[in-house]
């Protein structure tokens, strides 16, 4: 049996850790690893057109599966392109292993062609970032990197010079069992005792939920029922907590709607569950606040806490709920539910008025029709910017759908590459990229990746020929919009030229049939919808302290763009309120 080289050993360990694909672009220093993959049927090389796409795709795959995913870039410029997608994966707590191949080891530090220092460049967007400088470091260094990515939730970067990858792997190297899943974390008894007392003493409790409530829907609902608590959420908590939720009062933050802001400010006790909600201007400073999170470094960095609870949400509530005293007074909850319904009534008209005759097409209408026509278990990937607004307002979660975006890092151009990673996980599952024309055109080259692998991703392009969110930011800041206009081609024609299905929609009556045909198409498809760049209006009254930007543009300057089926949910919850 031929002796393994380091590259072959590297690939074997990745496969043993459950990695199915390695996304990247081939290149000289990376060639030994790619060649090792060619001869290993357990793991596939996915050739993308830009390494940034590779990192975004790996991050999305990790978020869909919960398992380790991987990407790679060749020396210098190649692995530099990974950095934006790795930042996003790291801030999304997606377990990703990145291979940054390197110049020949004998040339490091001598200004060699394409020389960079990956061990410095990736330091801020990784839990672990080390270089393999001799074969004897394998496989322990790679195993350590894998366990950092999985155990801490985020990115590990391994730098490896191409000449080291080609060398013979040492014999009798120690290979220990790999950790491939994370444990649950239970809070200490003292914290549970203190939290129980605080809940019992409070008359009005509000829950505010983030992505850390994934897998804890039942526990959150049970606790909310017992203490008669309104339940609000951040954007990343929407898909996990909004569905089947009779206590829902909407979302807080820059894209917020409903009564979440009021519920968090008018309670006696605010409990933050699994959220690293970044906008402290939306959090109260005159109520008691408890935060429960599995990541202790998140505790208290957004607001002053009266109690910090280190534990995952499900285990925390499983410990807490049986011990708290039930509350029978629903006045606060019912008042917030009514405020929520009333607030949604006030904005829904923005998308219903003559919407089927309005041209350019209301983007709200596009999002609403898309929500109704997409599969029950669809995966939506959402570009940063105005598409975040439409996803927050119109996509209806149901416990089966997924909504993935650059919600913490806020990068442009994320939707298409994330759709690639999500679709590779399951070719039969519907994956819809909600792309903006600015984001799509930034990494448009990787539409060719869809065609090359015949990935059936459906790109729904909200084409308003502008950087809409940037325009809104300028207007809120009292500045005239400048440098935000895009001169776009017929993107549907571009899609057809690439060998995919493409259709352009300019009138509302064409939309449903266009989406239906695209969804029926077996391969990749793009629906280029010409939308109204002025769809999102600034509210008529803007206070002076809101003209400083988005800091508090603000609690109630909710962007006036409708709310889709969420109004129906709010009305349904309101009907369930007991009457005296």
XYZ file of C-alpha atoms in Angstrom:
580
model
C 0.000 0.000 0.000
C 1.420 3.375 -1.064
C 2.381 5.754 1.661
C 0.073 8.749 2.153
C 1.227 12.299 1.666
C 0.071 15.134 3.937
C -2.613 16.298 1.484
C -4.167 12.829 1.371
C -4.117 12.607 5.134
C -5.737 16.057 5.335
C -8.582 14.985 3.051
C -9.096 11.718 4.924
C -9.497 13.552 8.230
C -12.004 15.990 6.741
C -14.048 13.084 5.396
C -13.894 11.344 8.790
C -15.219 14.547 10.396
C -18.277 14.369 8.124
C -17.262 16.976 5.532
C -18.970 16.160 2.225
C -17.674 18.989 0.044
C -14.757 21.390 -0.192
C -15.676 24.637 -1.962
C -12.944 26.638 -3.652
C -10.910 27.620 -6.695
C -7.927 25.494 -7.742
C -4.440 26.994 -7.757
C -0.787 26.005 -7.577
C -0.263 25.730 -3.835
C -3.648 24.053 -3.449
C -3.118 21.495 -6.210
C -1.868 18.638 -3.982
C -5.045 18.806 -1.888
C -7.326 18.993 -4.929
C -5.506 16.022 -6.459
C -5.958 14.071 -3.213
C -9.680 14.825 -3.410
C -9.795 13.592 -7.005
C -8.744 10.205 -5.684
C -11.053 10.182 -2.640
C -14.705 9.384 -3.347
C -15.834 10.382 0.151
C -15.538 14.122 -0.441
C -16.275 16.301 -3.487
C -14.397 19.293 -4.813
C -16.860 22.081 -5.687
C -15.351 24.490 -8.181
C -16.792 27.983 -7.737
C -15.864 31.140 -9.647
C -14.848 33.247 -6.644
C -13.458 32.160 -3.281
C -15.815 34.520 -1.446
C -18.617 32.355 -2.814
C -16.819 29.278 -1.475
C -16.829 30.637 2.068
C -20.452 31.807 1.916
C -21.533 28.446 0.491
C -19.724 26.530 3.227
C -21.270 28.763 5.881
C -24.766 28.203 4.505
C -24.246 24.443 4.305
C -23.139 24.425 7.936
C -26.224 26.434 8.968
C -28.618 24.122 7.120
C -27.070 20.874 8.388
C -25.540 21.909 11.713
C -22.437 19.985 10.643
C -18.903 20.982 9.734
C -18.438 22.397 6.223
C -15.233 23.416 4.468
C -13.754 25.772 1.900
C -10.297 26.464 0.491
C -8.246 29.104 -1.291
C -4.848 29.005 -2.912
C -1.918 31.119 -1.719
C -2.121 34.892 -1.403
C -5.020 36.401 -3.389
C -6.870 33.083 -3.474
C -7.315 32.649 0.249
C -7.674 36.413 0.757
C -10.958 36.179 -1.163
C -12.320 33.837 1.523
C -12.239 36.438 4.248
C -15.641 38.105 3.808
C -17.564 34.820 3.735
C -15.547 33.571 6.699
C -16.429 36.658 8.710
C -20.073 35.949 7.970
C -19.816 32.272 8.927
C -17.961 33.126 12.125
C -20.491 35.744 13.217
C -23.306 33.329 12.334
C -21.625 30.680 14.526
C -21.510 28.270 11.575
C -18.849 25.542 11.975
C -16.537 26.020 8.978
C -12.995 24.759 8.351
C -11.041 26.933 5.910
C -7.842 25.770 4.238
C -5.568 28.670 3.313
C -2.829 27.176 1.178
C 0.474 29.019 1.264
C 3.642 29.783 -0.688
C 6.597 27.341 -0.424
C 7.685 27.086 3.191
C 11.312 27.986 2.370
C 10.182 31.348 0.942
C 7.966 32.569 3.780
C 9.078 35.973 5.041
C 11.149 36.810 1.957
C 8.614 38.777 -0.099
C 7.922 35.871 -2.427
C 5.368 36.064 -5.263
C 1.812 36.205 -3.833
C 3.098 36.161 -0.252
C 0.670 37.095 2.505
C 0.446 36.035 6.144
C -2.793 34.069 6.598
C -2.027 33.370 10.251
C -2.432 37.126 10.803
C -5.117 37.914 8.243
C -7.743 35.505 9.556
C -7.143 36.058 13.252
C -10.259 38.150 13.868
C -12.694 35.869 12.026
C -11.722 32.533 13.563
C -11.579 30.620 16.832
C -8.436 28.805 15.690
C -5.861 29.916 13.125
C -2.583 28.046 12.768
C -0.053 27.005 10.128
C 1.218 23.509 9.418
C 4.953 24.080 9.064
C 6.054 20.435 9.033
C 4.356 17.074 8.318
C 4.652 15.919 11.931
C 1.951 18.419 12.940
C -0.608 16.394 11.022
C -3.129 15.157 11.957
C -3.235 16.723 15.434
C -3.359 20.314 14.230
C -6.231 19.644 11.820
C -8.130 17.681 14.448
C -7.699 20.571 16.883
C -8.976 23.016 14.263
C -12.040 20.862 13.597
C -12.896 20.664 17.274
C -12.585 24.424 17.699
C -14.985 25.036 14.799
C -17.555 22.541 16.056
C -17.145 23.058 19.776
C -17.153 26.856 19.761
C -19.377 27.354 16.736
C -17.512 29.324 14.085
C -14.470 29.283 11.829
C -11.131 27.533 12.072
C -8.398 28.322 9.560
C -5.542 25.972 8.726
C -2.695 27.396 6.654
C -0.585 24.875 4.744
C 2.268 25.542 2.285
C 1.952 23.590 -0.943
C 5.312 21.864 -0.504
C 4.301 20.587 2.947
C 1.085 19.186 1.448
C 3.145 17.152 -1.039
C 5.473 15.616 1.543
C 5.043 12.132 2.942
C 2.854 11.928 6.004
C 4.644 10.568 9.064
C 3.893 7.000 10.023
C 2.156 6.056 13.280
C 0.646 9.469 13.873
C -1.899 9.618 16.656
C -5.493 9.931 15.477
C -7.996 10.449 18.252
C -11.771 10.379 18.078
C -13.235 13.545 16.595
C -15.927 15.577 18.309
C -18.660 16.192 15.731
C -21.530 17.583 17.842
C -21.983 20.029 20.698
C -23.364 19.201 24.156
C -26.204 20.973 25.893
C -25.272 23.435 28.634
C -27.325 23.559 31.818
C -27.189 26.669 34.037
C -26.066 26.352 37.613
C -28.624 25.900 40.395
C -27.856 29.330 41.869
C -28.718 31.075 38.600
C -31.950 29.088 38.231
C -32.929 29.930 41.827
C -32.303 33.648 41.261
C -34.156 33.660 37.940
C -37.107 31.835 39.454
C -37.401 34.468 42.206
C -37.210 37.299 39.692
C -39.954 35.794 37.516
C -42.198 35.181 40.513
C -41.735 38.749 41.755
C -42.427 40.373 38.382
C -45.959 41.324 37.382
C -45.186 41.769 33.683
C -42.645 39.515 31.937
C -41.569 39.809 28.285
C -39.457 37.331 26.337
C -37.227 38.525 23.510
C -35.827 35.667 21.411
C -32.938 35.205 19.006
C -31.386 32.403 16.995
C -30.405 30.651 20.218
C -34.035 29.535 20.560
C -33.522 27.055 17.694
C -34.851 23.724 18.909
C -36.566 25.325 21.917
C -39.904 26.425 20.437
C -41.992 24.148 22.648
C -40.141 25.210 25.795
C -40.539 28.919 25.010
C -44.278 28.504 24.371
C -44.761 26.527 27.598
C -42.961 29.162 29.656
C -44.807 32.047 27.960
C -48.147 30.408 28.719
C -47.250 29.827 32.348
C -46.188 33.435 33.020
C -48.499 35.093 30.442
C -45.617 36.690 28.601
C -45.557 38.463 25.227
C -42.888 36.987 22.954
C -40.912 39.234 20.616
C -37.973 38.305 18.435
C -34.925 39.604 16.616
C -34.532 38.943 12.883
C -32.439 35.814 13.425
C -35.020 34.500 15.865
C -37.948 34.856 13.451
C -37.712 31.420 11.819
C -37.458 29.638 15.175
C -40.057 31.395 17.292
C -42.730 33.213 15.296
C -44.714 30.225 13.989
C -47.498 28.637 16.072
C -46.991 31.402 18.604
C -50.133 32.816 20.256
C -47.940 35.244 22.241
C -46.210 36.832 19.227
C -45.785 40.615 19.338
C -43.447 40.972 16.387
C -39.881 42.023 15.855
C -37.732 44.783 17.305
C -34.767 46.492 15.717
C -34.119 48.484 12.572
C -36.570 46.389 10.563
C -38.979 45.986 13.453
C -42.758 45.915 13.364
C -45.664 45.340 15.703
C -45.518 45.741 19.468
C -42.168 44.136 20.297
C -40.623 47.487 21.176
C -43.499 48.373 23.537
C -43.513 44.914 25.119
C -39.806 45.127 25.945
C -40.163 48.615 27.433
C -43.401 48.291 29.400
C -42.596 45.080 31.290
C -41.133 44.645 34.770
C -38.766 41.896 33.675
C -37.261 41.412 30.221
C -35.723 38.010 29.521
C -33.374 37.859 26.537
C -33.255 34.284 25.240
C -30.425 33.236 22.928
C -29.986 36.631 21.320
C -26.966 38.821 20.748
C -29.263 41.581 19.487
C -26.842 44.353 18.464
C -29.017 47.473 18.686
C -28.872 48.516 22.316
C -30.819 51.683 21.475
C -33.901 49.473 21.175
C -33.414 47.862 24.584
C -34.831 49.477 27.740
C -32.643 50.923 30.476
C -35.276 51.189 33.207
C -36.499 47.593 33.602
C -34.845 44.502 35.030
C -33.089 42.448 32.356
C -32.025 38.799 32.392
C -30.041 37.253 29.562
C -29.660 33.509 28.964
C -27.125 32.412 26.365
C -24.934 29.407 25.652
C -22.094 31.793 24.751
C -20.959 33.472 28.003
C -19.059 36.151 26.105
C -22.415 37.450 24.825
C -23.802 38.046 28.287
C -24.174 41.716 29.162
C -22.408 43.219 26.198
C -25.540 44.985 24.903
C -27.214 46.123 28.111
C -26.734 46.158 31.847
C -27.973 42.853 33.244
C -29.598 42.135 36.559
C -28.836 38.450 36.039
C -26.629 36.599 33.552
C -27.496 32.945 32.911
C -24.981 30.737 31.134
C -26.883 27.941 29.444
C -28.657 27.030 26.241
C -32.254 28.175 26.016
C -33.920 24.786 25.987
C -32.096 23.478 29.055
C -32.555 26.783 30.887
C -36.326 26.731 30.391
C -36.578 23.033 31.182
C -34.993 23.812 34.530
C -36.962 27.009 35.117
C -40.541 26.401 33.956
C -41.508 23.694 36.466
C -40.307 25.886 39.326
C -41.969 29.228 38.615
C -45.406 30.052 39.943
C -48.106 30.303 37.261
C -49.458 33.782 36.588
C -53.186 34.215 35.981
C -53.307 37.905 35.078
C -53.316 38.281 31.266
C -53.860 42.058 31.155
C -50.337 42.912 30.032
C -50.171 40.105 27.474
C -53.589 40.906 26.016
C -52.798 44.620 25.816
C -49.588 43.889 23.899
C -51.391 41.494 21.542
C -53.924 44.213 20.764
C -51.175 46.811 20.239
C -49.441 44.381 17.915
C -52.552 43.816 15.798
C -53.311 47.540 15.700
C -49.753 48.361 14.639
C -49.891 45.866 11.793
C -53.255 47.194 10.651
C -51.598 50.587 10.253
C -48.897 49.486 7.817
C -50.558 46.728 5.813
C -52.241 49.261 3.511
C -48.848 50.155 2.074
C -48.808 47.004 0.048
C -52.495 46.414 -0.602
C -53.406 49.681 -2.297
C -53.768 49.086 -6.086
C -50.878 46.682 -5.813
C -51.901 44.516 -8.751
C -51.895 47.535 -11.076
C -48.843 49.367 -9.788
C -45.808 49.554 -12.057
C -42.951 49.365 -11.354
C -44.049 46.427 -9.224
C -44.275 46.817 -5.455
C -41.485 44.655 -3.970
C -43.858 43.964 -1.068
C -46.218 42.299 -3.519
C -43.389 40.189 -4.953
C -42.374 39.004 -1.492
C -45.971 38.247 -0.549
C -46.626 36.164 -3.683
C -43.278 34.411 -3.266
C -44.159 33.515 0.314
C -47.452 31.983 -0.783
C -46.025 30.037 -3.727
C -42.824 28.681 -2.198
C -42.672 25.182 -0.706
C -43.469 24.555 2.939
C -39.891 23.451 3.558
C -38.157 25.934 1.269
C -34.781 27.401 2.156
C -34.658 31.144 1.517
C -31.335 32.933 1.258
C -31.696 36.698 1.570
C -29.462 39.483 0.305
C -28.531 42.232 2.734
C -30.385 45.503 2.240
C -34.012 45.955 1.306
C -34.467 42.203 0.855
C -33.932 41.873 4.593
C -37.003 44.074 5.000
C -39.108 41.936 2.675
C -37.947 38.710 4.324
C -38.652 40.079 7.806
C -42.117 41.287 6.820
C -43.371 38.686 4.363
C -41.734 35.290 4.756
C -43.970 33.143 6.925
C -42.081 30.678 9.142
C -43.658 27.320 9.911
C -40.983 25.262 11.621
C -39.873 23.663 8.336
C -38.622 26.603 6.313
C -35.192 28.113 6.737
C -34.211 31.747 6.252
C -30.476 32.386 5.916
C -28.803 35.711 5.355
C -25.849 37.813 6.406
C -27.877 38.974 9.386
C -24.938 39.598 11.734
C -22.140 40.529 9.330
C -24.346 42.453 6.908
C -22.444 41.693 3.716
C -23.752 42.375 0.237
C -23.921 39.551 -2.322
C -24.543 36.732 0.149
C -27.811 35.264 -1.184
C -26.572 33.562 -4.367
C -23.490 31.867 -2.821
C -25.441 30.815 0.271
C -28.061 29.274 -2.014
C -25.303 27.206 -3.637
C -24.295 25.706 -0.297
C -27.904 25.106 0.769
C -28.802 23.401 -2.521
C -25.817 21.043 -2.484
C -27.111 19.656 0.823
C -30.336 18.479 -0.839
C -31.033 18.851 -4.558
C -34.697 17.951 -4.023
C -35.383 20.714 -1.504
C -36.503 24.045 -2.911
C -33.883 26.782 -2.453
C -34.839 30.366 -3.301
C -32.308 33.192 -3.410
C -33.977 36.539 -2.710
C -31.369 38.685 -4.431
C -31.097 42.409 -4.938
C -29.692 43.689 -8.215
C -26.716 45.206 -6.388
C -25.829 42.054 -4.498
C -26.489 39.721 -7.418
C -24.300 41.678 -9.818
C -21.445 41.773 -7.284
C -20.935 37.983 -7.413
C -22.873 37.293 -10.619
C -20.077 35.110 -11.964
C -21.171 32.327 -9.649
C -24.522 32.065 -11.396
C -22.344 29.968 -13.720
C -21.718 27.606 -10.797
C -25.449 26.873 -10.722
C -25.321 26.031 -14.416
C -22.123 23.993 -14.180
C -23.538 21.728 -11.462
C -27.157 21.991 -12.661
C -28.193 23.174 -9.216
C -31.959 23.925 -9.235
C -31.646 27.179 -7.257
C -34.355 29.720 -8.079
C -33.053 33.290 -8.032
C -35.832 35.838 -7.533
C -34.205 39.145 -8.376
C -35.695 42.289 -6.809
C -34.423 44.669 -9.477
C -34.956 48.308 -8.520
C -31.745 49.509 -10.250
C -30.457 51.006 -7.023
C -28.816 50.315 -3.688
C -32.125 50.869 -1.926
C -31.094 50.479 1.691
C -28.147 52.811 1.202
C -30.472 55.413 -0.282
C -32.710 55.080 2.758
C -29.743 55.457 5.101
C -28.700 58.635 3.290
C -32.207 60.063 3.467
C -32.579 59.313 7.167
C -29.213 60.990 7.682
C -30.471 64.104 5.906
C -28.276 63.491 2.848
C -29.304 63.385 -0.809
C -28.989 59.953 -2.404
C -25.742 59.814 -4.395
C -23.822 57.012 -6.078
C -26.607 54.498 -5.512
C -27.973 54.010 -9.041
C -27.249 50.845 -11.039
C -27.438 50.649 -14.833
C -28.535 47.060 -15.214
C -28.826 44.660 -18.127
C -31.803 42.394 -18.751
C -30.761 39.837 -16.126
C -33.160 37.239 -17.538
C -31.368 37.461 -20.879
C -28.045 37.081 -19.057
C -29.387 33.941 -17.337
C -30.484 32.478 -20.664
C -27.102 33.272 -22.192
C -25.520 31.312 -19.326
C -27.677 28.296 -20.169
C -30.275 28.694 -17.410
C -33.980 29.499 -17.404
C -34.627 33.230 -17.316
C -37.761 35.352 -17.395
C -38.275 39.094 -16.925
C -41.347 40.433 -15.138
C -42.392 44.061 -15.580
C -46.123 43.896 -14.771
C -47.783 42.527 -11.627
C -50.153 40.266 -13.565
C -47.133 38.401 -14.990
C -45.626 37.578 -11.600
C -47.510 34.484 -10.464
C -47.159 32.621 -13.755
C -43.469 33.559 -13.972
C -42.745 32.199 -10.488
C -44.818 29.088 -11.153
C -42.913 28.305 -14.351
C -39.544 28.987 -12.713
C -40.362 26.735 -9.763
C -41.441 23.947 -12.136
C -38.201 24.178 -14.099
C -35.841 21.320 -13.200
C -32.611 23.312 -13.266
C -31.405 26.771 -12.219
C -33.768 29.645 -12.951
C -33.790 33.410 -12.581
C -36.872 35.623 -12.339
C -35.875 39.244 -12.983
C -38.628 41.358 -11.385
C -38.501 45.088 -12.087
C -39.529 46.649 -8.774
C -40.325 50.136 -7.560
C -37.221 51.886 -6.145
C -39.480 54.201 -4.119
C -41.479 51.438 -2.461
C -40.203 52.113 1.027
C -41.247 55.569 2.113
C -39.866 57.598 4.968
C -42.559 58.214 7.602
C -44.059 61.722 7.432
C -42.691 62.830 10.819
C -39.021 62.476 11.625
C -37.763 63.811 14.932
C -34.516 65.719 15.129
C -32.734 62.976 17.061
C -33.553 60.536 14.251
C -31.641 62.503 11.652
C -28.354 61.175 13.020
C -28.691 57.956 11.062
C -30.144 54.601 11.960
C -29.261 54.709 15.659
C -32.895 55.188 16.581
C -34.413 55.735 13.243
C -35.893 54.263 15.308
C -38.171 52.519 17.508
C -41.207 53.630 15.722
C -39.888 54.802 12.443
C -40.725 51.303 11.365
C -40.167 51.143 7.663
C -43.577 51.593 6.107
C -43.744 48.541 3.895
C -46.559 46.253 4.971
C -46.457 43.000 6.879
C -47.954 40.266 4.698
C -49.603 37.323 6.416
C -48.352 38.419 9.836
C -51.463 40.565 10.174
C -53.589 37.432 9.801
C -51.547 35.757 12.532
C -51.964 38.755 14.831
C -55.711 38.877 14.244
C -55.940 35.154 14.949
C -54.044 35.514 18.219
C -56.242 38.441 19.197
C -59.376 36.378 18.588
C -58.049 33.815 21.045
C -57.823 36.357 23.865
C -60.310 35.302 26.567
C -63.235 37.649 26.977
C -64.728 38.426 30.405
